[in-house]
Coordinates of N, CA and C in Angstrom, one line a residue:
M1362 N 124.4 135.8 128.1 CA 124.0 136.2 126.8 C 124.5 135.1 125.8
S1363 N 123.6 134.8 124.9 CA 123.9 133.7 123.9 C 124.8 134.3 122.8
K1364 N 125.6 133.4 122.2 CA 126.5 133.7 121.2 C 125.8 134.1 119.9
K1365 N 126.2 135.2 119.2 CA 125.6 135.6 118.0 C 125.9 134.6 116.9
K1366 N 124.9 134.4 116.1 CA 125.0 133.4 115.0 C 125.2 134.1 113.7
N1367 N 126.3 133.7 112.9 CA 126.6 134.4 111.7 C 126.6 133.4 110.5
L1368 N 126.1 133.9 109.4 CA 126.1 133.2 108.1 C 127.1 133.8 107.2
T1369 N 127.9 133.1 106.5 CA 128.9 133.6 105.6 C 128.5 133.3 104.2
L1370 N 128.4 134.3 103.3 CA 128.0 134.1 101.9 C 128.9 134.8 101.0
S1371 N 129.2 134.2 99.8 CA 130.0 134.9 98.8 C 129.0 135.6 97.8
I1372 N 129.3 136.8 97.4 CA 128.5 137.5 96.4 C 129.4 138.2 95.4
K1373 N 128.7 138.6 94.3 CA 129.5 139.3 93.3 C 129.7 140.7 93.7
Q1374 N 130.8 141.3 93.2 CA 131.2 142.6 93.5 C 130.1 143.7 93.4
V1375 N 129.3 143.6 92.3 CA 128.2 144.5 92.1 C 127.2 144.5 93.2
Y1376 N 126.9 143.4 93.7 CA 125.9 143.3 94.8 C 126.5 143.7 96.2
F1377 N 127.8 143.4 96.3 CA 128.6 143.8 97.5 C 128.5 145.4 97.6
D1378 N 128.8 146.0 96.4 CA 128.8 147.5 96.4 C 127.4 148.1 96.6
E1379 N 126.4 147.4 96.1 CA 125.0 147.9 96.4 C 124.6 147.8 97.8
I1380 N 125.0 146.7 98.5 CA 124.8 146.6 100.0 C 125.5 147.7 100.7
L1381 N 126.8 148.0 100.3 CA 127.6 149.0 101.0 C 126.9 150.4 100.8
A1382 N 126.3 150.6 99.6 CA 125.7 151.9 99.2 C 124.3 152.0 99.9
G1383 N 123.8 150.9 100.4 CA 122.5 150.9 101.0 C 121.3 150.8 100.0
T1384 N 121.6 150.4 98.8 CA 120.6 150.3 97.8 C 120.0 148.8 97.7
K1385 N 120.8 147.9 98.1 CA 120.4 146.5 98.2 C 120.0 146.1 99.6
K1386 N 118.7 145.9 99.9 CA 118.3 145.6 101.2 C 117.8 144.1 101.5
I1387 N 117.8 143.4 100.4 CA 117.4 142.0 100.5 C 118.4 141.1 99.8
E1388 N 118.8 140.0 100.5 CA 119.7 139.0 99.9 C 118.9 137.7 99.8
T1389 N 118.8 137.2 98.6 CA 118.0 136.0 98.3 C 118.9 134.8 97.9
R1390 N 118.6 133.6 98.4 CA 119.3 132.4 98.1 C 118.3 131.3 97.8
E1391 N 118.7 130.4 96.9 CA 117.9 129.2 96.6 C 118.1 128.2 97.7
I1392 N 117.0 127.5 98.0 CA 117.1 126.4 99.0 C 117.1 125.1 98.2
R1393 N 118.1 124.3 98.4 CA 118.3 123.1 97.7 C 118.5 122.0 98.7
P1394 N 118.4 120.7 98.4 CA 118.6 119.6 99.3 C 120.0 119.7 100.0
K1395 N 121.0 120.1 99.2 CA 122.4 120.2 99.8 C 122.6 121.3 100.8
N1396 N 121.7 122.4 100.8 CA 122.0 123.5 101.7 C 120.8 123.7 102.6
V1397 N 119.8 122.8 102.6 CA 118.5 123.1 103.3 C 118.8 123.3 104.8
H1398 N 119.8 122.5 105.4 CA 120.1 122.6 106.8 C 120.7 124.0 107.1
R1399 N 121.3 124.6 106.2 CA 121.9 125.9 106.4 C 120.9 127.1 106.5
Y1400 N 119.8 126.9 105.8 CA 118.8 128.0 105.7 C 117.5 127.7 106.4
C1401 N 117.1 126.4 106.6 CA 115.9 126.0 107.2 C 116.1 125.2 108.5
R1402 N 115.3 125.3 109.5 CA 115.4 124.5 110.6 C 114.9 123.1 110.2
V1403 N 115.7 122.1 110.6 CA 115.3 120.7 110.2 C 115.3 119.8 111.5
D1404 N 114.5 118.7 111.4 CA 114.5 117.8 112.5 C 115.6 116.8 112.4
E1405 N 115.6 115.8 113.3 CA 116.7 114.8 113.3 C 116.8 114.0 112.0
E1406 N 115.7 113.9 111.3 CA 115.7 113.1 110.1 C 116.0 114.0 108.8
G1407 N 116.2 115.3 109.1 CA 116.5 116.2 107.9 C 115.3 116.8 107.3
Y1408 N 114.1 116.7 107.8 CA 112.9 117.3 107.3 C 112.8 118.7 107.9
V1409 N 112.3 119.6 107.0 CA 112.1 121.0 107.5 C 111.0 121.0 108.5
I1410 N 111.2 122.0 109.5 CA 110.3 122.2 110.5 C 109.4 123.4 110.2
E1411 N 108.1 123.2 110.3 CA 107.1 124.2 110.0 C 106.5 124.8 111.3
D1412 N 106.1 126.1 111.2 CA 105.4 126.7 112.3 C 104.1 126.0 112.5
E1413 N 103.7 125.6 113.7 CA 102.5 124.9 113.9 C 101.2 125.7 113.6
E1414 N 101.3 127.0 113.8 CA 100.2 127.9 113.6 C 100.0 128.3 112.1
T1415 N 101.1 128.7 111.5 CA 101.1 129.3 110.2 C 101.4 128.3 109.1
G1416 N 102.1 127.2 109.4 CA 102.5 126.2 108.4 C 103.7 126.7 107.6
N1417 N 104.2 127.9 107.9 CA 105.4 128.4 107.3 C 106.7 127.6 107.7
I1418 N 107.6 127.4 106.8 CA 108.9 126.8 107.1 C 109.7 127.7 107.9
L1419 N 110.3 127.2 109.0 CA 111.0 128.0 109.9 C 112.5 128.1 109.5
P1420 N 112.9 129.4 109.3 CA 114.3 129.6 108.9 C 115.3 129.4 110.1
V1421 N 116.5 129.1 109.8 CA 117.6 129.1 110.8 C 117.8 130.6 111.1
E1422 N 117.8 131.0 112.3 CA 117.9 132.4 112.7 C 119.4 132.8 112.8
Y1423 N 119.8 133.8 112.0 CA 121.1 134.3 112.0 C 121.0 135.8 112.5
D1424 N 122.0 136.2 113.3 CA 122.0 137.6 113.7 C 122.7 138.5 112.7
T1425 N 123.7 137.9 112.0 CA 124.5 138.7 111.0 C 124.8 137.8 109.8
I1426 N 125.1 138.5 108.7 CA 125.7 137.8 107.5 C 127.0 138.5 107.2
T1427 N 128.1 137.6 107.0 CA 129.3 138.1 106.5 C 129.4 137.9 105.0
F1428 N 129.4 139.0 104.3 CA 129.5 138.9 102.8 C 131.0 139.0 102.4
L1429 N 131.4 138.1 101.5 CA 132.7 138.0 101.0 C 132.6 138.2 99.5
T1430 N 133.6 138.8 98.8 CA 133.6 139.0 97.4 C 135.0 138.9 96.9
G1431 N 135.2 138.8 95.6 CA 136.5 138.7 95.0 C 137.0 137.3 94.8
A1432 N 138.2 137.2 94.5 CA 138.9 135.9 94.2 C 138.9 135.0 95.4
Y1433 N 139.0 133.7 95.2 CA 139.1 132.8 96.3 C 140.5 132.6 96.9
K1434 N 141.3 133.5 96.6 CA 142.7 133.4 97.2 C 143.1 134.8 97.8
G1435 N 144.0 134.7 98.7 CA 144.4 136.0 99.3 C 143.3 136.6 100.2
T1436 N 143.4 137.9 100.5 CA 142.4 138.6 101.3 C 141.2 139.0 100.5
R1437 N 140.0 138.6 100.9 CA 138.8 138.9 100.2 C 138.1 140.1 100.9
P1438 N 137.6 141.1 100.2 CA 136.8 142.1 100.8 C 135.6 141.5 101.5
R1439 N 135.4 142.0 102.7 CA 134.3 141.4 103.5 C 133.6 142.5 104.3
M1440 N 132.3 142.3 104.6 CA 131.5 143.2 105.5 C 130.6 142.3 106.2
V1441 N 130.2 142.8 107.4 CA 129.2 142.1 108.3 C 128.0 143.0 108.4
V1442 N 126.8 142.4 108.1 CA 125.6 143.1 108.0 C 124.6 142.4 109.0
K1443 N 123.8 143.3 109.7 CA 122.8 142.7 110.6 C 121.6 142.2 109.8
V1444 N 121.1 141.0 110.3 CA 119.9 140.5 109.6 C 118.7 140.9 110.4
E1445 N 117.7 141.6 109.7 CA 116.5 142.1 110.4 C 115.5 141.0 110.5
R1446 N 115.4 140.2 109.4 CA 114.4 139.0 109.3 C 114.8 138.1 108.2
A1447 N 114.2 136.9 108.3 CA 114.4 135.9 107.2 C 113.1 135.3 106.9
D1448 N 112.7 135.2 105.6 CA 111.5 134.7 105.1 C 111.7 133.6 104.1
I1449 N 111.0 132.5 104.2 CA 111.2 131.4 103.2 C 109.9 131.3 102.4
F1450 N 110.1 131.2 101.1 CA 109.0 131.2 100.2 C 109.1 129.9 99.3
L1451 N 108.0 129.2 99.2 CA 107.9 128.1 98.2 C 107.5 128.8 96.9
L1452 N 108.2 128.3 95.8 CA 107.9 129.0 94.5 C 106.7 128.3 93.8
V1453 N 105.9 129.1 93.2 CA 104.7 128.7 92.5 C 104.7 129.0 91.0
D1454 N 104.3 128.0 90.2 CA 104.2 128.3 88.8 C 103.1 129.3 88.5
E1455 N 103.4 130.4 87.9 CA 102.4 131.5 87.7 C 101.3 131.1 86.8
E1456 N 101.5 130.1 85.9 CA 100.4 129.7 85.0 C 99.4 128.7 85.7
T1457 N 100.0 127.8 86.4 CA 99.1 126.7 87.0 C 98.8 127.0 88.4
G1458 N 99.6 127.8 89.1 CA 99.3 128.0 90.5 C 99.8 126.9 91.4
E1459 N 100.5 125.9 90.8 CA 101.0 124.7 91.5 C 102.4 125.0 92.0
L1460 N 102.8 124.4 93.1 CA 104.1 124.5 93.6 C 105.1 123.9 92.6
I1461 N 106.2 124.5 92.5 CA 107.2 124.0 91.5 C 108.0 122.9 92.2
I1462 N 108.2 121.8 91.4 CA 108.9 120.7 91.9 C 110.2 120.5 91.0
L1463 N 111.3 120.4 91.6 CA 112.6 120.2 90.9 C 113.1 118.9 91.3
Q1464 N 114.2 118.5 90.6 CA 114.9 117.3 91.0 C 116.4 117.5 91.3
D1465 N 116.9 116.9 92.3 CA 118.3 117.0 92.7 C 119.1 116.1 91.7
E1466 N 120.4 116.1 91.9 CA 121.3 115.3 91.0 C 121.1 113.8 91.1
K1467 N 120.4 113.4 92.1 CA 120.1 112.0 92.3 C 118.7 111.6 91.8
G1468 N 118.0 112.6 91.2 CA 116.7 112.4 90.7 C 115.6 112.5 91.7
K1469 N 115.9 112.9 92.9 CA 114.9 113.0 94.0 C 114.1 114.3 93.9
D1470 N 112.8 114.3 94.0 CA 112.0 115.5 93.9 C 112.1 116.4 95.2
Y1471 N 112.1 117.7 95.0 CA 112.0 118.6 96.1 C 111.3 119.9 95.6
Y1472 N 110.7 120.6 96.6 CA 110.0 121.8 96.3 C 111.0 123.0 96.1
A1473 N 110.8 123.8 95.0 CA 111.6 124.9 94.8 C 111.3 126.0 95.8
A1474 N 112.3 126.5 96.5 CA 112.1 127.5 97.5 C 113.3 128.4 97.6
I1475 N 113.0 129.6 98.1 CA 114.0 130.6 98.3 C 113.9 131.1 99.8
I1476 N 115.1 131.7 100.2 CA 115.1 132.4 101.5 C 115.5 133.9 101.2
E1477 N 114.8 134.8 101.8 CA 115.1 136.2 101.7 C 115.5 136.8 103.0
Y1478 N 116.7 137.3 103.0 CA 117.2 138.0 104.2 C 117.0 139.5 104.1
S1479 N 116.3 140.1 105.0 CA 116.1 141.6 105.1 C 117.4 142.1 105.8
L1480 N 118.1 142.9 105.1 CA 119.4 143.4 105.7 C 119.2 144.7 106.5
G1481 N 119.9 144.8 107.6 CA 119.9 146.0 108.4 C 121.2 146.7 108.3
E1482 N 121.6 147.3 109.4 CA 122.8 148.1 109.5 C 124.1 147.3 109.2
I1483 N 125.0 148.0 108.6 CA 126.3 147.4 108.3 C 127.1 147.6 109.6
I1484 N 127.6 146.4 110.1 CA 128.3 146.4 111.4 C 129.8 146.6 111.2
S1485 N 130.3 146.0 110.1 CA 131.7 146.3 109.8 C 131.8 146.3 108.3
R1486 N 132.7 147.1 107.8 CA 132.8 147.3 106.3 C 134.3 147.2 105.9
P1487 N 134.6 147.0 104.6 CA 136.0 146.9 104.2 C 136.7 148.2 104.4

């Protein structure tokens, strides 16, 4: 059996509580050049890998997400939640219908994108 893959994310207390209560079922993160390898499958050169049939960007597949909240010192409340699925979306300008292009701190262009994790059962809670 292969090892389970876990992603660790910090979130605000309010969202932590919503996940615990079962009212927040989606966790969304911006994809930027600095974190693209964390959320998207990339090739040896660092370019995102797309599904050959659909053209969709392939997400890194995680089995679980460990959510942490609170101060960055001492013991932080944490919970582990099962990931049901992950979807990547390129962001589109509502007025023009064009893909949104942003610039990183070095002035290099990249497409604005987000990843949405559909959350499943809570495996461990605080």
